[in-house]
Structure formats: structure tokens, C-alpha cells
Amino acid sequence: MDATTTTRARSLVALMAMVPLVAACGGGHDGNDDEGAWGAAAQPTVARGADLVITTDNGVRLRPADGDRVGVGGHIRHEWSHRDDTWVLDLSCPKRDDDGRESGQEAGRGSGQECDRMPEVNVPEGTSVTVSARNAGIDVAGVSAALDLTTVNGDVTVTRSGRKDAAVRLETRNGSVRAGTLRADDLHAETVNGDVTLDCATSPGGVGARTTNGSVRVVLPHDAPAYRIAATTDNGRPSVTVPTGDEDDDRSMTLTTVNGDVTAGVE
């Protein structure tokens, strides 16, 4: 992952502390007067190329939207904020008092909304999506978007997603990264304790995959071009059947682990 990608991802997440709150108590009111900032928000329209930043202290499922509006499934707690072309969706659960009530809530009253461990968010086509999760997985299927997905203590699973002209970054710690029928122009996947498995529908310009305790496996289409390849492991077996080139080739692949096998192949 290059410095530009890292800086962009950190800047998007930092916006969550800066953006003004909008539409916090929009449509979908369920009759409770104490919804406050956790009320159901109106579904915003997100233009192609806009940034959608999702933050949660659990996990999330991403699925394609029918149109240009972001959807949050069911009666899931969420907050929206917005600045320029960046929309921030906060799915974090509220803090609770010692007696189990949400902070500031009267005894015997509930918000009427769920705090789902894996809520579903519907993403419009062409959006750039950044997710910051923890203590649960990220599951993406059928989403045509640039993807920057990070969690801790959970798997990152992606199928039939990404865009061949966009970057895809998949990262976890204490979990595996698994991607199938993935499209990307630049692809980076990383974990510490877990496997990295990337099955690509296109041939990215650059591929980087890294773990410490686990195997790394990358599969490219049968007509993949030549790559400059570095495949290394300390305690395992490297296997490369992807066409290899010289220093003049534009495409590169770097696959690294400490304890596990490293495989780069074609369909």
C-alpha cells in the first residue's frame, strides 16, 4: 500500500470528528420521543465517486443498493454526518450504564431500535467505501466500489466486488482475509494471525498480500500478464505459476508470510 492510499484512508476516518450532524432524526420514527441522535435517518443520495465512511464497534455487511441512496437495513441505530462529497455513517452502539440502560435513558424505557452486531448497509454503485470496524467481521457481496476495509478480531470477506479501475484495501488483525471474484486496479490485503486468500476476476496493476501466521494465496485470470514477483516465507513453501517478468514490467506482486505457504497462480 503506498503512502497516498494510507493518507487518504486516515483522512476520511478523521473527518468523523469534524463533520456536522445532519438528518439525525429523519424518516422512520417509531413513536419514541427519546430517539435523539439515534433516530432513523433519511436515506441520503450519494453521487457517483463520493466517499462513504462507515464506523462501527461491531461488524457490517455491505450489499448493493437499488439506486443512488444508501440504505441501512431494519430499525438499526445509526447517525449520519456529511461534509462536501463525504458521508459518514456511525453504526456504533451507545454506551450503557451499570444497570444495562443506555446512558442518559430513563428506567423502563427503550429506544425501540436494535444494536445489530452485523447490520446491513446498501451501497450505491461507484461509491468509494471506507469501513472501520472492530470485534466482528466485514462481509461484502456484489458491491461495485473502491473498498478500504479494516477490522480487528474478525474476518474480512469479499465476493463479486470492487472495481477494475479502483483500489481495494482489505485489512484485519486476528482474522483472515478472503476475496473471491474480486476486481481491483491496485490490491492490498493484510492480517497478522490468519490466512490471506485473493481470487481475482481482473489482473490488478499491483498486488500486495501479507500475514505473519498463516498462508498467502493469490489467483489471477488465466490470461494474466507478466508480473515482477516477490514471494517469501520463512517456514513454508513458495509456489509461483503466474507469468514473471523483469524490472521493466509495470505490474508487481509482493506476497509475504512468516509461518505458512505462499502461492501465486492462475485459473
C-alpha positions as MATLAB code, in Angstrom:
seq = 'MDATTTTRARSLVALMAMVPLVAACGGGHDGNDDEGAWGAAAQPTVARGADLVITTDNGVRLRPADGDRVGVGGHIRHEWSHRDDTWVLDLSCPKRDDDGRESGQEAGRGSGQECDRMPEVNVPEGTSVTVSARNAGIDVAGVSAALDLTTVNGDVTVTRSGRKDAAVRLETRNGSVRAGTLRADDLHAETVNGDVTLDCATSPGGVGARTTNGSVRVVLPHDAPAYRIAATTDNGRPSVTVPTGDEDDDRSMTLTTVNGDVTAGVE';
ca = [
       0.000    0.000    0.000;
       1.500    3.353   -0.975;
       1.654    6.480    1.191;
      -1.113    8.198   -0.783;
      -3.613    5.404   -0.094;
      -2.723    5.330    3.608;
      -3.041    9.106    3.980;
      -6.388    9.162    2.159;
      -7.867    6.422    4.352;
      -6.755    8.106    7.564;
      -8.080   11.481    6.393;
     -11.522   10.038    5.641;
     -11.807    8.436    9.071;
     -10.594   11.660   10.719;
     -13.486   13.528    9.113;
     -15.844   11.818   11.553;
     -14.696   14.194   14.255;
     -15.238   17.266   12.081;
     -18.425   16.854   10.117;
     -21.703   18.432   11.309;
     -24.599   16.136   12.192;
     -27.415   16.042    9.649;
     -30.656   14.105    9.314;
     -30.227   12.514   12.735;
     -33.946   12.311   13.352;
     -35.350   11.903    9.865;
     -37.929    9.499    8.465;
     -38.687    6.195   10.098;
     -39.639    7.495   13.565;
     -41.056    4.631   15.588;
     -43.039    6.673   18.088;
     -40.440    7.001   20.843;
     -39.732   10.542   21.970;
     -36.266    9.630   23.229;
     -34.736    8.597   19.916;
     -32.463   11.641   19.986;
     -29.393   11.381   17.790;
     -30.038    7.652   17.385;
     -33.245    8.155   15.416;
     -33.540    6.583   11.980;
     -32.017    8.906    9.393;
     -33.374    9.606    5.945;
     -31.505    7.668    3.292;
     -29.065   10.121    1.690;
     -28.426   10.303   -2.034;
     -24.745    9.665   -2.748;
     -23.259   10.796   -6.052;
     -21.009    8.515   -8.073;
     -17.445    8.994   -6.882;
     -18.469   10.252   -3.435;
     -16.893    8.848   -0.273;
     -18.908    6.769    2.191;
     -17.210    6.270    5.568;
     -18.721    3.688    7.937;
     -17.581    3.340   11.527;
     -18.795    0.735   13.996;
     -17.706   -1.038   17.163;
     -19.138   -4.251   15.699;
     -19.136   -5.619   12.138;
     -21.062   -4.769    8.982;
     -22.472   -6.333    5.813;
     -22.275   -4.339    2.574;
     -24.691   -5.095   -0.244;
     -25.541   -3.217   -3.475;
     -28.234   -0.529   -3.395;
     -31.009   -0.457   -5.985;
     -30.344    3.204   -6.813;
     -28.266    6.141   -5.605;
     -29.417    6.100   -1.967;
     -27.548    4.474    0.903;
     -29.787    2.130    2.886;
     -29.469    0.827    6.439;
     -31.449   -2.365    6.979;
     -34.169   -2.726    9.600;
     -34.504   -0.484   12.650;
     -30.763   -0.224   13.163;
     -29.299    2.589   15.237;
     -27.245    4.959   13.143;
     -26.089    8.551   12.796;
     -25.361   10.409    9.580;
     -22.983   13.301    9.092;
     -21.878   14.970    5.895;
     -19.239   17.281    4.510;
     -18.803   18.045    0.814;
     -18.675   14.692   -1.015;
     -18.027   12.637    2.127;
     -20.873   10.937    4.009;
     -20.141    9.409    7.416;
     -22.358    6.653    8.823;
     -21.852    5.811   12.510;
     -23.259    2.415   13.482;
     -21.619    2.269   16.904;
     -23.738    1.076   19.811;
     -24.474    3.537   22.645;
     -22.669    3.223   25.937;
     -24.632    1.589   28.751;
     -24.904    2.340   32.450;
     -24.087   -0.221   35.129;
     -27.718   -1.392   35.172;
     -27.671   -2.076   31.425;
     -29.624    1.010   30.340;
     -28.331    3.263   27.606;
     -26.535    6.254   29.080;
     -28.984    9.029   29.939;
     -32.074    6.893   29.366;
     -34.875    6.698   31.915;
     -35.531    3.398   33.678;
     -38.102    1.241   31.925;
     -37.771    2.994   28.574;
     -36.050    1.725   25.435;
     -35.185    3.356   22.165;
     -37.084    0.762   20.138;
     -34.091    0.327   17.857;
     -31.632   -2.515   17.558;
     -27.888   -2.539   18.006;
     -27.092   -5.255   15.492;
     -23.709   -6.985   15.542;
     -23.709   -7.285   11.726;
     -26.070   -4.642   10.288;
     -26.579   -4.427    6.541;
     -25.767   -1.290    4.559;
     -26.771   -0.923    0.905;
     -24.120    0.896   -1.139;
     -24.760    2.730   -4.447;
     -22.629    1.773   -7.422;
     -19.490    3.835   -7.984;
     -19.084    4.932   -4.361;
     -15.739    4.817   -2.545;
     -16.290    2.959    0.738;
     -14.132    3.102    3.862;
     -15.091    0.867    6.813;
     -13.567    0.900   10.286;
     -14.906   -1.973   12.437;
     -13.793   -3.990   15.447;
     -14.526   -7.239   17.258;
     -16.538   -8.596   14.324;
     -16.183   -9.239   10.616;
     -16.806   -7.265    7.448;
     -18.788   -9.071    4.749;
     -19.146   -7.563    1.261;
     -21.009   -9.061   -1.699;
     -21.891   -7.587   -5.081;
     -20.670   -4.059   -4.314;
     -19.117   -2.185   -7.254;
     -16.957    0.328   -5.402;
     -13.481    1.254   -4.299;
     -13.033   -0.522   -0.952;
     -10.923    0.296    2.107;
     -11.965   -2.179    4.816;
     -10.371   -2.534    8.246;
     -11.354   -4.544   11.310;
      -9.759   -6.093   14.390;
     -10.663   -9.556   15.712;
     -12.746  -10.592   12.729;
     -12.590  -11.803    9.140;
     -12.828   -9.660    6.021;
     -14.822  -11.490    3.346;
     -15.425  -10.009   -0.108;
     -17.167  -11.603   -3.109;
     -18.047  -10.229   -6.557;
     -16.984   -6.740   -5.533;
     -14.533   -3.931   -6.209;
     -13.879   -2.116   -9.486;
     -11.187   -2.817  -12.049;
     -10.267    0.894  -12.108;
     -10.186    1.391   -8.313;
      -8.062    0.487   -5.320;
      -9.076   -2.244   -2.872;
      -7.522   -2.473    0.594;
      -8.513   -5.282    2.991;
      -7.003   -5.451    6.457;
      -7.637   -7.227    9.747;
      -5.767   -8.378   12.796;
      -6.607  -11.762   14.325;
      -8.708  -12.902   11.404;
      -8.464  -13.992    7.783;
      -8.917  -12.070    4.541;
     -10.868  -13.935    1.865;
     -11.821  -12.458   -1.506;
     -13.456  -14.127   -4.498;
     -14.248  -12.745   -7.961;
     -12.520   -9.540   -6.896;
     -11.922   -6.592   -9.223;
      -9.218   -4.025   -8.487;
      -6.631   -1.800  -10.105;
      -4.430   -1.863   -7.009;
      -4.903   -4.548   -4.345;
      -3.545   -4.737   -0.804;
      -4.529   -7.327    1.822;
      -3.020   -7.821    5.246;
      -3.505   -9.637    8.549;
      -1.354  -10.854   11.416;
      -2.924  -14.113   12.579;
      -4.862  -15.597    9.681;
      -4.770  -16.521    6.011;
      -4.952  -14.204    3.011;
      -6.794  -15.674    0.015;
      -7.380  -13.480   -3.048;
      -9.192  -14.820   -6.116;
      -9.178  -12.047   -8.711;
     -11.515  -11.576  -11.666;
      -9.132   -8.982  -13.134;
      -5.358   -8.544  -13.124;
      -4.501   -5.646  -10.790;
      -1.609   -3.368  -11.576;
      -0.182   -4.050   -8.141;
      -0.815   -6.790   -5.579;
       0.429   -6.821   -2.003;
      -0.548   -9.540    0.491;
       0.958  -10.107    3.897;
       0.430  -12.145    7.042;
       2.568  -13.434    9.884;
       0.928  -16.668   10.993;
      -0.954  -18.018    8.008;
      -0.761  -18.742    4.303;
      -0.992  -16.338    1.360;
      -2.722  -17.403   -1.846;
      -3.395  -15.242   -4.914;
      -5.145  -16.470   -8.068;
      -5.322  -14.356  -11.245;
      -7.255  -14.883  -14.505;
      -5.804  -17.384  -16.989;
      -4.714  -14.568  -19.321;
      -2.836  -12.621  -16.641;
       0.144  -10.585  -17.895;
       3.671  -10.863  -16.520;
       4.441   -9.525  -13.037;
       7.527   -8.635  -11.085;
       7.012  -11.091   -8.217;
       8.479  -11.408   -4.735;
       7.054  -14.389   -2.809;
       8.719  -15.092    0.531;
       8.116  -17.278    3.594;
      10.339  -18.295    6.498;
       8.539  -21.506    7.444;
       6.616  -22.747    4.434;
       6.739  -23.374    0.711;
       6.588  -20.723   -2.047;
       4.891  -21.621   -5.348;
       4.623  -19.225   -8.301;
       2.936  -20.060  -11.621;
       1.920  -16.509  -12.570;
       3.903  -15.278  -15.598;
       7.009  -13.493  -14.371;
       8.699  -10.525  -15.965;
      11.704   -8.302  -15.481;
      12.250   -4.934  -13.839;
      10.713   -3.150  -16.817;
       7.276   -4.684  -16.254;
       4.756   -2.255  -14.788;
       2.859   -4.829  -12.732;
       4.189   -6.051   -9.410;
       3.219   -8.617   -6.784;
       4.649   -8.892   -3.266;
       3.493  -11.820   -1.113;
       4.911  -12.344    2.375;
       4.395  -14.560    5.410;
       6.484  -15.959    8.234;
       4.693  -19.199    9.091;
       2.809  -20.567    6.090;
       2.868  -21.236    2.361;
       2.874  -18.586   -0.362;
       1.101  -19.312   -3.650;
       0.659  -17.170   -6.766;
      -1.197  -18.880   -9.596;
      -3.638  -18.528  -12.471;
      -7.015  -20.134  -13.081;
];
